[in-house]
Amino acid sequence: MNNKFLSLVANEKFVADELINFCKENFSFKILSTRTLSNHALEVEIENFDINKTQDLNKIFNQKQIDFCIRDKNFKDFKVLLCDMDATMIANETLDDLVKITGSDYNVDETSKLAMEGKIDLRTTLKNRVEILKGQPKSLINEVLKGIKFNPGGKTLVSTLNNLGFESNLITGGFKPISTYVGKELGFKNVISNEFNFDENNCFTGDYVPITGQKNSKYMYMEKINKEKNIPFAEMVSVGDGSNDLEMLKHSGLGIGYHAHQIIKNNILNQINFTNLETVLYFLGIKEENFII
Ligand SMILES: [Mg+2]
């Protein structure tokens, strides 16, 4: 009963038989069956997987630029998708983009990086960055929206899982209405985020409603889903890149790091390092022919 599924995903077409032989030569687990998910994605059912050998998997597949995932359940056993926004579903760090537009000399890139690495307190850095916006017009947000770059595969990920009946959530330490715009464009059913406060002149007050402003806010939202809808953590799939995603990824049935900061790479087994967001679908064992594009 200790069987697991190993998904292997590359950017380029590969020969499945070669990869299967490679696994047989390099790893001690027994291969029970294989399924082709696309010409660059394969699922292998394995037995006798030694969890202590994950470092070997990491090393060997990283050299081959192949993303891998180990899980023990089928996609039909999952019900909820939770995705981080900044540097996950989109390439931007949108609060930083907003601060930069004001012309402030606050070192947003470095501060944001340290926060996402878990080296400084998220709540403090959010507060500091939002304070810089005080007195600036709300219309700056339109400039940020124009610069948003969606990461490849995001729309397919959300559409496909929506179609399979998942409850899709965009959960971000970012802010409305940026989050609601991204959520709508990508087809998320729910958007959970912070909210800026504006004054009567439609200017930022420098304050905000901290809905997801804490280190563990995303995990706390999982608890809310669990309580309100009676869905166990084991049926949740989550994707993220930064320290404020860590608890969510750790507690999800399937938590996936996406081109992640080191703190996530060090603590989460399943990572997308080379490929795009469609890989989440392959990690769940979904075939490309069932993708909704
Ligand atoms: Mg992020």
PDB file of C-alpha atoms and ligand atoms in Angstrom:
ATOM      1  CA  MET A   1       0.000   0.000   0.000  1.00  0.00           C
ATOM      2  CA  ASN A   2       3.032   2.207  -0.026  1.00  0.00           C
ATOM      3  CA  ASN A   3       2.789   2.892  -3.718  1.00  0.00           C
ATOM      4  CA  LYS A   4       3.487   6.405  -4.880  1.00  0.00           C
ATOM      5  CA  PHE A   5       3.230   8.331  -8.108  1.00  0.00           C
ATOM      6  CA  LEU A   6       6.286  10.031  -9.527  1.00  0.00           C
ATOM      7  CA  SER A   7       5.549  12.670 -12.186  1.00  0.00           C
ATOM      8  CA  LEU A   8       8.410  13.770 -14.418  1.00  0.00           C
ATOM      9  CA  VAL A   9       8.088  16.904 -16.533  1.00  0.00           C
ATOM     10  CA  ALA A  10      10.601  18.513 -18.894  1.00  0.00           C
ATOM     11  CA  ASN A  11      10.395  21.536 -21.168  1.00  0.00           C
ATOM     12  CA  GLU A  12      11.277  19.508 -24.202  1.00  0.00           C
ATOM     13  CA  LYS A  13       9.983  16.304 -25.683  1.00  0.00           C
ATOM     14  CA  PHE A  14      11.657  13.212 -24.216  1.00  0.00           C
ATOM     15  CA  VAL A  15      11.726   9.507 -24.993  1.00  0.00           C
ATOM     16  CA  ALA A  16       9.741   7.898 -22.185  1.00  0.00           C
ATOM     17  CA  ASP A  17      11.539   4.534 -22.390  1.00  0.00           C
ATOM     18  CA  GLU A  18      14.918   6.205 -21.974  1.00  0.00           C
ATOM     19  CA  LEU A  19      13.706   8.057 -18.913  1.00  0.00           C
ATOM     20  CA  ILE A  20      12.194   4.897 -17.407  1.00  0.00           C
ATOM     21  CA  ASN A  21      15.480   3.041 -17.925  1.00  0.00           C
ATOM     22  CA  PHE A  22      17.321   5.973 -16.411  1.00  0.00           C
ATOM     23  CA  CYS A  23      15.101   5.692 -13.290  1.00  0.00           C
ATOM     24  CA  LYS A  24      15.722   1.949 -13.086  1.00  0.00           C
ATOM     25  CA  GLU A  25      19.484   2.486 -13.244  1.00  0.00           C
ATOM     26  CA  ASN A  26      19.621   5.347 -10.753  1.00  0.00           C
ATOM     27  CA  PHE A  27      17.002   4.598  -8.116  1.00  0.00           C
ATOM     28  CA  SER A  28      16.186   1.673  -5.880  1.00  0.00           C
ATOM     29  CA  PHE A  29      12.381   1.952  -6.095  1.00  0.00           C
ATOM     30  CA  LYS A  30      10.445  -0.578  -8.122  1.00  0.00           C
ATOM     31  CA  ILE A  31       8.470   0.656 -11.135  1.00  0.00           C
ATOM     32  CA  LEU A  32       4.971  -0.861 -11.234  1.00  0.00           C
ATOM     33  CA  SER A  33       3.453   0.974 -14.204  1.00  0.00           C
ATOM     34  CA  THR A  34       3.854   4.083 -16.360  1.00  0.00           C
ATOM     35  CA  ARG A  35       1.454   6.550 -17.978  1.00  0.00           C
ATOM     36  CA  THR A  36       2.332   9.027 -20.686  1.00  0.00           C
ATOM     37  CA  LEU A  37       0.816  12.415 -19.839  1.00  0.00           C
ATOM     38  CA  SER A  38       2.225  14.249 -22.878  1.00  0.00           C
ATOM     39  CA  ASN A  39       5.363  14.110 -25.024  1.00  0.00           C
ATOM     40  CA  HIS A  40       7.234  15.859 -22.216  1.00  0.00           C
ATOM     41  CA  ALA A  41       5.486  14.483 -19.125  1.00  0.00           C
ATOM     42  CA  LEU A  42       5.377  11.013 -17.666  1.00  0.00           C
ATOM     43  CA  GLU A  43       3.868   9.409 -14.580  1.00  0.00           C
ATOM     44  CA  VAL A  44       5.478   6.391 -12.984  1.00  0.00           C
ATOM     45  CA  GLU A  45       3.830   4.335 -10.253  1.00  0.00           C
ATOM     46  CA  ILE A  46       6.512   3.209  -7.839  1.00  0.00           C
ATOM     47  CA  GLU A  47       6.888   0.893  -4.893  1.00  0.00           C
ATOM     48  CA  ASN A  48       9.409   0.955  -2.044  1.00  0.00           C
ATOM     49  CA  PHE A  49      10.164   4.651  -2.326  1.00  0.00           C
ATOM     50  CA  ASP A  50      12.582   5.688   0.388  1.00  0.00           C
ATOM     51  CA  ILE A  51      11.663   9.186   1.559  1.00  0.00           C
ATOM     52  CA  ASN A  52      15.255   9.640   2.776  1.00  0.00           C
ATOM     53  CA  LYS A  53      16.438   9.426  -0.816  1.00  0.00           C
ATOM     54  CA  THR A  54      14.699  12.584  -2.003  1.00  0.00           C
ATOM     55  CA  GLN A  55      18.035  14.434  -2.070  1.00  0.00           C
ATOM     56  CA  ASP A  56      19.186  11.953  -4.721  1.00  0.00           C
ATOM     57  CA  LEU A  57      16.078  12.624  -6.794  1.00  0.00           C
ATOM     58  CA  ASN A  58      16.695  16.340  -6.474  1.00  0.00           C
ATOM     59  CA  LYS A  59      20.294  16.114  -7.532  1.00  0.00           C
ATOM     60  CA  ILE A  60      19.799  13.761 -10.447  1.00  0.00           C
ATOM     61  CA  PHE A  61      16.695  15.352 -11.938  1.00  0.00           C
ATOM     62  CA  ASN A  62      18.019  18.882 -11.465  1.00  0.00           C
ATOM     63  CA  GLN A  63      21.002  17.935 -13.591  1.00  0.00           C
ATOM     64  CA  LYS A  64      18.631  16.745 -16.287  1.00  0.00           C
ATOM     65  CA  GLN A  65      16.432  19.867 -15.864  1.00  0.00           C
ATOM     66  CA  ILE A  66      13.426  17.715 -15.112  1.00  0.00           C
ATOM     67  CA  ASP A  67      10.793  18.747 -12.568  1.00  0.00           C
ATOM     68  CA  PHE A  68       9.470  15.915 -10.452  1.00  0.00           C
ATOM     69  CA  CYS A  69       6.708  15.305  -7.964  1.00  0.00           C
ATOM     70  CA  ILE A  70       6.038  12.477  -5.552  1.00  0.00           C
ATOM     71  CA  ARG A  71       2.476  12.033  -4.360  1.00  0.00           C
ATOM     72  CA  ASP A  72       0.316   9.216  -3.136  1.00  0.00           C
ATOM     73  CA  LYS A  73      -3.093  10.178  -4.436  1.00  0.00           C
ATOM     74  CA  ASN A  74      -4.951  10.746  -7.676  1.00  0.00           C
ATOM     75  CA  PHE A  75      -6.162  14.186  -8.847  1.00  0.00           C
ATOM     76  CA  LYS A  76      -9.710  12.972  -8.203  1.00  0.00           C
ATOM     77  CA  ASP A  77      -8.864  12.944  -4.491  1.00  0.00           C
ATOM     78  CA  PHE A  78      -8.249  16.719  -4.459  1.00  0.00           C
ATOM     79  CA  LYS A  79     -10.927  19.426  -4.267  1.00  0.00           C
ATOM     80  CA  VAL A  80      -9.242  22.778  -3.642  1.00  0.00           C
ATOM     81  CA  LEU A  81      -6.557  24.783  -5.469  1.00  0.00           C
ATOM     82  CA  LEU A  82      -4.723  27.562  -3.621  1.00  0.00           C
ATOM     83  CA  CYS A  83      -2.338  29.755  -5.619  1.00  0.00           C
ATOM     84  CA  ASP A  84      -0.084  32.576  -4.591  1.00  0.00           C
ATOM     85  CA  MET A  85      -0.187  35.590  -6.942  1.00  0.00           C
ATOM     86  CA  ASP A  86       3.065  37.622  -7.009  1.00  0.00           C
ATOM     87  CA  ALA A  87       5.995  35.746  -8.595  1.00  0.00           C
ATOM     88  CA  THR A  88       3.740  32.681  -8.945  1.00  0.00           C
ATOM     89  CA  MET A  89       0.689  33.280 -11.151  1.00  0.00           C
ATOM     90  CA  ILE A  90       2.228  36.542 -12.376  1.00  0.00           C
ATOM     91  CA  ALA A  91       5.874  37.507 -12.786  1.00  0.00           C
ATOM     92  CA  ASN A  92       5.460  40.779 -10.878  1.00  0.00           C
ATOM     93  CA  GLU A  93       5.715  41.773  -7.233  1.00  0.00           C
ATOM     94  CA  THR A  94       2.811  44.177  -7.578  1.00  0.00           C
ATOM     95  CA  LEU A  95       3.192  46.168  -4.355  1.00  0.00           C
ATOM     96  CA  ASP A  96       6.819  46.802  -5.301  1.00  0.00           C
ATOM     97  CA  ASP A  97       5.723  47.896  -8.778  1.00  0.00           C
ATOM     98  CA  LEU A  98       3.319  50.354  -7.178  1.00  0.00           C
ATOM     99  CA  VAL A  99       5.971  51.788  -4.833  1.00  0.00           C
ATOM    100  CA  LYS A 100       8.426  52.150  -7.728  1.00  0.00           C
ATOM    101  CA  ILE A 101       5.916  54.162  -9.774  1.00  0.00           C
ATOM    102  CA  THR A 102       5.789  56.752  -6.974  1.00  0.00           C
ATOM    103  CA  GLY A 103       9.498  57.372  -7.553  1.00  0.00           C
ATOM    104  CA  SER A 104      10.312  56.483  -3.930  1.00  0.00           C
ATOM    105  CA  ASP A 105      13.926  55.556  -3.284  1.00  0.00           C
ATOM    106  CA  TYR A 106      12.850  52.863  -0.783  1.00  0.00           C
ATOM    107  CA  ASN A 107      14.760  49.717  -1.694  1.00  0.00           C
ATOM    108  CA  VAL A 108      11.701  47.615  -2.498  1.00  0.00           C
ATOM    109  CA  ASP A 109      13.432  44.819  -4.414  1.00  0.00           C
ATOM    110  CA  GLU A 110      15.826  43.985  -1.605  1.00  0.00           C
ATOM    111  CA  THR A 111      13.184  44.356   1.130  1.00  0.00           C
ATOM    112  CA  SER A 112      10.724  42.191  -0.734  1.00  0.00           C
ATOM    113  CA  LYS A 113      13.374  39.534  -1.370  1.00  0.00           C
ATOM    114  CA  LEU A 114      14.321  39.409   2.319  1.00  0.00           C
ATOM    115  CA  ALA A 115      10.637  39.142   3.282  1.00  0.00           C
ATOM    116  CA  MET A 116      10.027  36.317   0.811  1.00  0.00           C
ATOM    117  CA  GLU A 117      13.128  34.532   2.124  1.00  0.00           C
ATOM    118  CA  GLY A 118      11.609  34.807   5.607  1.00  0.00           C
ATOM    119  CA  LYS A 119      14.499  36.932   6.834  1.00  0.00           C
ATOM    120  CA  ILE A 120      12.424  39.951   7.856  1.00  0.00           C
ATOM    121  CA  ASP A 121       8.886  40.269   9.159  1.00  0.00           C
ATOM    122  CA  LEU A 122       6.310  40.387   6.386  1.00  0.00           C
ATOM    123  CA  ARG A 123       3.820  42.515   8.308  1.00  0.00           C
ATOM    124  CA  THR A 124       6.396  45.241   8.963  1.00  0.00           C
ATOM    125  CA  THR A 125       7.596  45.394   5.368  1.00  0.00           C
ATOM    126  CA  LEU A 126       4.022  45.461   4.031  1.00  0.00           C
ATOM    127  CA  LYS A 127       3.213  48.321   6.404  1.00  0.00           C
ATOM    128  CA  ASN A 128       6.350  50.243   5.386  1.00  0.00           C
ATOM    129  CA  ARG A 129       5.664  49.848   1.695  1.00  0.00           C
ATOM    130  CA  VAL A 130       1.985  50.811   1.968  1.00  0.00           C
ATOM    131  CA  GLU A 131       2.914  53.912   4.013  1.00  0.00           C
ATOM    132  CA  ILE A 132       5.019  55.158   1.102  1.00  0.00           C
ATOM    133  CA  LEU A 133       1.834  55.271  -0.994  1.00  0.00           C
ATOM    134  CA  LYS A 134       0.152  57.797   1.321  1.00  0.00           C
ATOM    135  CA  GLY A 135      -1.305  60.725  -0.618  1.00  0.00           C
ATOM    136  CA  GLN A 136      -0.688  59.133  -4.016  1.00  0.00           C
ATOM    137  CA  PRO A 137      -3.652  58.836  -6.404  1.00  0.00           C
ATOM    138  CA  LYS A 138      -5.525  55.542  -6.680  1.00  0.00           C
ATOM    139  CA  SER A 139      -5.065  55.754 -10.461  1.00  0.00           C
ATOM    140  CA  LEU A 140      -1.446  54.558 -10.029  1.00  0.00           C
ATOM    141  CA  ILE A 141      -2.968  51.102  -9.807  1.00  0.00           C
ATOM    142  CA  ASN A 142      -3.886  51.293 -13.509  1.00  0.00           C
ATOM    143  CA  GLU A 143      -0.180  51.652 -14.329  1.00  0.00           C
ATOM    144  CA  VAL A 144       0.572  48.491 -12.363  1.00  0.00           C
ATOM    145  CA  LEU A 145      -2.222  46.585 -14.125  1.00  0.00           C
ATOM    146  CA  LYS A 146      -0.746  47.534 -17.522  1.00  0.00           C
ATOM    147  CA  GLY A 147       2.600  46.046 -16.513  1.00  0.00           C
ATOM    148  CA  ILE A 148       1.307  42.686 -15.268  1.00  0.00           C
ATOM    149  CA  LYS A 149       2.924  39.687 -16.925  1.00  0.00           C
ATOM    150  CA  PHE A 150       1.062  36.423 -16.506  1.00  0.00           C
ATOM    151  CA  ASN A 151       3.292  33.417 -16.001  1.00  0.00           C
ATOM    152  CA  PRO A 152       2.846  30.762 -18.711  1.00  0.00           C
ATOM    153  CA  GLY A 153       0.381  27.977 -18.091  1.00  0.00           C
ATOM    154  CA  GLY A 154      -1.596  29.788 -15.376  1.00  0.00           C
ATOM    155  CA  LYS A 155      -4.839  30.104 -17.285  1.00  0.00           C
ATOM    156  CA  THR A 156      -4.751  26.457 -18.365  1.00  0.00           C
ATOM    157  CA  LEU A 157      -4.086  25.399 -14.785  1.00  0.00           C
ATOM    158  CA  VAL A 158      -7.084  27.266 -13.393  1.00  0.00           C
ATOM    159  CA  SER A 159      -9.481  26.434 -16.274  1.00  0.00           C
ATOM    160  CA  THR A 160      -8.636  22.739 -16.157  1.00  0.00           C
ATOM    161  CA  LEU A 161      -9.069  22.401 -12.403  1.00  0.00           C
ATOM    162  CA  ASN A 162     -12.264  24.506 -12.458  1.00  0.00           C
ATOM    163  CA  ASN A 163     -13.567  22.117 -15.097  1.00  0.00           C
ATOM    164  CA  LEU A 164     -12.755  19.190 -12.812  1.00  0.00           C
ATOM    165  CA  GLY A 165     -14.851  20.783 -10.063  1.00  0.00           C
ATOM    166  CA  PHE A 166     -12.034  22.225  -7.952  1.00  0.00           C
ATOM    167  CA  GLU A 167     -12.616  25.319  -5.865  1.00  0.00           C
ATOM    168  CA  SER A 168      -9.884  27.616  -7.185  1.00  0.00           C
ATOM    169  CA  ASN A 169      -8.492  30.316  -4.884  1.00  0.00           C
ATOM    170  CA  LEU A 170      -6.040  33.084  -5.600  1.00  0.00           C
ATOM    171  CA  ILE A 171      -4.585  33.849  -2.180  1.00  0.00           C
ATOM    172  CA  THR A 172      -2.113  36.676  -1.912  1.00  0.00           C
ATOM    173  CA  GLY A 173      -0.435  39.076   0.461  1.00  0.00           C
ATOM    174  CA  GLY A 174      -1.059  41.540  -2.413  1.00  0.00           C
ATOM    175  CA  PHE A 175      -3.977  43.927  -2.683  1.00  0.00           C
ATOM    176  CA  LYS A 176      -7.368  44.502  -4.234  1.00  0.00           C
ATOM    177  CA  PRO A 177      -8.118  45.637  -6.939  1.00  0.00           C
ATOM    178  CA  ILE A 178      -4.872  44.251  -8.424  1.00  0.00           C
ATOM    179  CA  SER A 179      -5.666  40.793  -7.042  1.00  0.00           C
ATOM    180  CA  THR A 180      -9.268  40.850  -8.281  1.00  0.00           C
ATOM    181  CA  TYR A 181      -8.074  41.836 -11.774  1.00  0.00           C
ATOM    182  CA  VAL A 182      -5.564  38.962 -11.865  1.00  0.00           C
ATOM    183  CA  GLY A 183      -8.129  36.572 -10.404  1.00  0.00           C
ATOM    184  CA  LYS A 184     -10.694  37.461 -13.054  1.00  0.00           C
ATOM    185  CA  GLU A 185      -8.223  37.225 -15.937  1.00  0.00           C
ATOM    186  CA  LEU A 186      -7.135  33.756 -14.832  1.00  0.00           C
ATOM    187  CA  GLY A 187     -10.624  32.492 -13.924  1.00  0.00           C
ATOM    188  CA  PHE A 188     -10.188  31.948 -10.173  1.00  0.00           C
ATOM    189  CA  LYS A 189     -13.464  31.345  -8.330  1.00  0.00           C
ATOM    190  CA  ASN A 190     -12.265  33.175  -5.184  1.00  0.00           C
ATOM    191  CA  VAL A 191      -9.734  35.914  -4.487  1.00  0.00           C
ATOM    192  CA  ILE A 192      -8.402  36.394  -0.954  1.00  0.00           C
ATOM    193  CA  SER A 193      -6.159  39.424  -0.448  1.00  0.00           C
ATOM    194  CA  ASN A 194      -5.477  42.604   1.486  1.00  0.00           C
ATOM    195  CA  GLU A 195      -7.282  45.841   0.695  1.00  0.00           C
ATOM    196  CA  PHE A 196      -5.905  49.359   0.415  1.00  0.00           C
ATOM    197  CA  ASN A 197      -7.719  52.163   2.173  1.00  0.00           C
ATOM    198  CA  PHE A 198      -8.446  55.287   0.138  1.00  0.00           C
ATOM    199  CA  ASP A 199      -9.533  58.722   1.322  1.00  0.00           C
ATOM    200  CA  GLU A 200     -12.376  60.883  -0.028  1.00  0.00           C
ATOM    201  CA  ASN A 201     -10.067  62.234  -2.757  1.00  0.00           C
ATOM    202  CA  ASN A 202      -9.317  58.733  -4.041  1.00  0.00           C
ATOM    203  CA  CYS A 203      -5.805  58.805  -2.668  1.00  0.00           C
ATOM    204  CA  PHE A 204      -4.037  56.092  -0.671  1.00  0.00           C
ATOM    205  CA  THR A 205      -4.307  56.691   3.077  1.00  0.00           C
ATOM    206  CA  GLY A 206      -1.069  54.759   3.672  1.00  0.00           C
ATOM    207  CA  ASP A 207      -3.030  52.159   5.595  1.00  0.00           C
ATOM    208  CA  TYR A 208      -4.706  48.896   4.645  1.00  0.00           C
ATOM    209  CA  VAL A 209      -7.115  46.170   5.723  1.00  0.00           C
ATOM    210  CA  PRO A 210      -4.776  43.297   6.651  1.00  0.00           C
ATOM    211  CA  ILE A 211      -6.711  40.230   5.523  1.00  0.00           C
ATOM    212  CA  THR A 212      -3.673  38.225   4.394  1.00  0.00           C
ATOM    213  CA  GLY A 213      -0.966  40.427   5.871  1.00  0.00           C
ATOM    214  CA  GLN A 214       0.603  37.926   8.242  1.00  0.00           C
ATOM    215  CA  LYS A 215       3.150  35.192   7.857  1.00  0.00           C
ATOM    216  CA  ASN A 216       0.597  32.401   8.331  1.00  0.00           C
ATOM    217  CA  SER A 217      -2.500  34.027   6.810  1.00  0.00           C
ATOM    218  CA  LYS A 218      -2.660  31.546   3.945  1.00  0.00           C
ATOM    219  CA  TYR A 219      -2.503  28.589   6.287  1.00  0.00           C
ATOM    220  CA  MET A 220      -5.214  30.200   8.403  1.00  0.00           C
ATOM    221  CA  TYR A 221      -7.394  30.395   5.295  1.00  0.00           C
ATOM    222  CA  MET A 222      -6.903  26.652   4.781  1.00  0.00           C
ATOM    223  CA  GLU A 223      -8.189  26.146   8.315  1.00  0.00           C
ATOM    224  CA  LYS A 224     -11.221  28.281   7.450  1.00  0.00           C
ATOM    225  CA  ILE A 225     -11.995  26.144   4.371  1.00  0.00           C
ATOM    226  CA  ASN A 226     -11.498  23.046   6.485  1.00  0.00           C
ATOM    227  CA  LYS A 227     -13.937  24.231   9.158  1.00  0.00           C
ATOM    228  CA  GLU A 228     -16.564  25.761   6.898  1.00  0.00           C
ATOM    229  CA  LYS A 229     -16.599  23.180   4.126  1.00  0.00           C
ATOM    230  CA  ASN A 230     -15.277  20.157   5.940  1.00  0.00           C
ATOM    231  CA  ILE A 231     -12.524  19.649   3.357  1.00  0.00           C
ATOM    232  CA  PRO A 232      -9.352  18.113   4.823  1.00  0.00           C
ATOM    233  CA  PHE A 233      -5.935  19.651   4.111  1.00  0.00           C
ATOM    234  CA  ALA A 234      -5.089  16.409   2.306  1.00  0.00           C
ATOM    235  CA  GLU A 235      -7.527  17.407  -0.466  1.00  0.00           C
ATOM    236  CA  MET A 236      -5.873  20.778  -1.065  1.00  0.00           C
ATOM    237  CA  VAL A 237      -3.256  21.560  -3.719  1.00  0.00           C
ATOM    238  CA  SER A 238      -1.212  24.712  -3.281  1.00  0.00           C
ATOM    239  CA  VAL A 239       1.420  26.585  -5.273  1.00  0.00           C
ATOM    240  CA  GLY A 240       3.709  29.381  -4.141  1.00  0.00           C
ATOM    241  CA  ASP A 241       7.219  30.810  -4.106  1.00  0.00           C
ATOM    242  CA  GLY A 242       7.834  32.751  -0.881  1.00  0.00           C
ATOM    243  CA  SER A 243       8.133  32.403   2.893  1.00  0.00           C
ATOM    244  CA  ASN A 244       4.503  33.409   3.474  1.00  0.00           C
ATOM    245  CA  ASP A 245       3.487  30.360   1.389  1.00  0.00           C
ATOM    246  CA  LEU A 246       5.534  27.914   3.439  1.00  0.00           C
ATOM    247  CA  GLU A 247       2.909  26.814   5.982  1.00  0.00           C
ATOM    248  CA  MET A 248       0.274  26.524   3.242  1.00  0.00           C
ATOM    249  CA  LEU A 249       2.577  24.339   1.106  1.00  0.00           C
ATOM    250  CA  LYS A 250       3.652  22.251   4.084  1.00  0.00           C
ATOM    251  CA  HIS A 251       0.116  21.444   5.197  1.00  0.00           C
ATOM    252  CA  SER A 252      -1.466  20.850   1.775  1.00  0.00           C
ATOM    253  CA  GLY A 253      -2.020  17.339   0.468  1.00  0.00           C
ATOM    254  CA  LEU A 254       0.148  18.510  -2.417  1.00  0.00           C
ATOM    255  CA  GLY A 255       2.237  21.659  -1.903  1.00  0.00           C
ATOM    256  CA  ILE A 256       4.347  22.818  -4.834  1.00  0.00           C
ATOM    257  CA  GLY A 257       7.095  25.431  -4.938  1.00  0.00           C
ATOM    258  CA  TYR A 258       7.130  27.486  -8.128  1.00  0.00           C
ATOM    259  CA  HIS A 259      10.516  28.949  -9.153  1.00  0.00           C
ATOM    260  CA  ALA A 260      10.745  29.460  -5.431  1.00  0.00           C
ATOM    261  CA  HIS A 261      12.918  31.243  -2.891  1.00  0.00           C
ATOM    262  CA  GLN A 262      15.470  29.104  -1.055  1.00  0.00           C
ATOM    263  CA  ILE A 263      13.351  28.759   2.092  1.00  0.00           C
ATOM    264  CA  ILE A 264      10.720  26.933   0.010  1.00  0.00           C
ATOM    265  CA  LYS A 265      13.300  24.841  -1.842  1.00  0.00           C
ATOM    266  CA  ASN A 266      14.764  23.749   1.497  1.00  0.00           C
ATOM    267  CA  ASN A 267      11.455  22.731   3.035  1.00  0.00           C
ATOM    268  CA  ILE A 268       9.160  21.514   0.261  1.00  0.00           C
ATOM    269  CA  LEU A 269       9.809  18.362  -1.741  1.00  0.00           C
ATOM    270  CA  ASN A 270       7.860  19.076  -4.921  1.00  0.00           C
ATOM    271  CA  GLN A 271       9.145  21.994  -6.966  1.00  0.00           C
ATOM    272  CA  ILE A 272       8.685  23.515 -10.390  1.00  0.00           C
ATOM    273  CA  ASN A 273      12.135  24.835 -11.238  1.00  0.00           C
ATOM    274  CA  PHE A 274      12.343  24.460 -15.007  1.00  0.00           C
ATOM    275  CA  THR A 275       8.859  24.250 -16.476  1.00  0.00           C
ATOM    276  CA  ASN A 276       5.664  26.308 -16.329  1.00  0.00           C
ATOM    277  CA  LEU A 277       2.420  26.282 -14.340  1.00  0.00           C
ATOM    278  CA  GLU A 278       0.855  23.544 -16.504  1.00  0.00           C
ATOM    279  CA  THR A 279       3.229  21.247 -14.625  1.00  0.00           C
ATOM    280  CA  VAL A 280       0.912  21.430 -11.609  1.00  0.00           C
ATOM    281  CA  LEU A 281      -1.599  19.489 -13.749  1.00  0.00           C
ATOM    282  CA  TYR A 282       1.021  16.878 -14.655  1.00  0.00           C
ATOM    283  CA  PHE A 283       2.004  16.663 -10.985  1.00  0.00           C
ATOM    284  CA  LEU A 284      -1.627  15.727 -10.335  1.00  0.00           C
ATOM    285  CA  GLY A 285      -1.471  13.058 -13.037  1.00  0.00           C
ATOM    286  CA  ILE A 286      -3.687  14.874 -15.553  1.00  0.00           C
ATOM    287  CA  LYS A 287      -3.023  14.199 -19.238  1.00  0.00           C
ATOM    288  CA  GLU A 288      -2.412  17.068 -21.643  1.00  0.00           C
ATOM    289  CA  GLU A 289      -5.383  15.953 -23.758  1.00  0.00           C
ATOM    290  CA  ASN A 290      -7.611  16.833 -20.793  1.00  0.00           C
ATOM    291  CA  PHE A 291      -6.237  20.341 -20.374  1.00  0.00           C
ATOM    292  CA  ILE A 292      -8.711  23.192 -20.938  1.00  0.00           C
ATOM    293  CA  ILE A 293      -6.792  25.792 -22.928  1.00  0.00           C
TER     294      ILE A 293
HETATM  295 MG    MG B   1       4.831  35.146  -4.177  1.00  0.00          MG
END
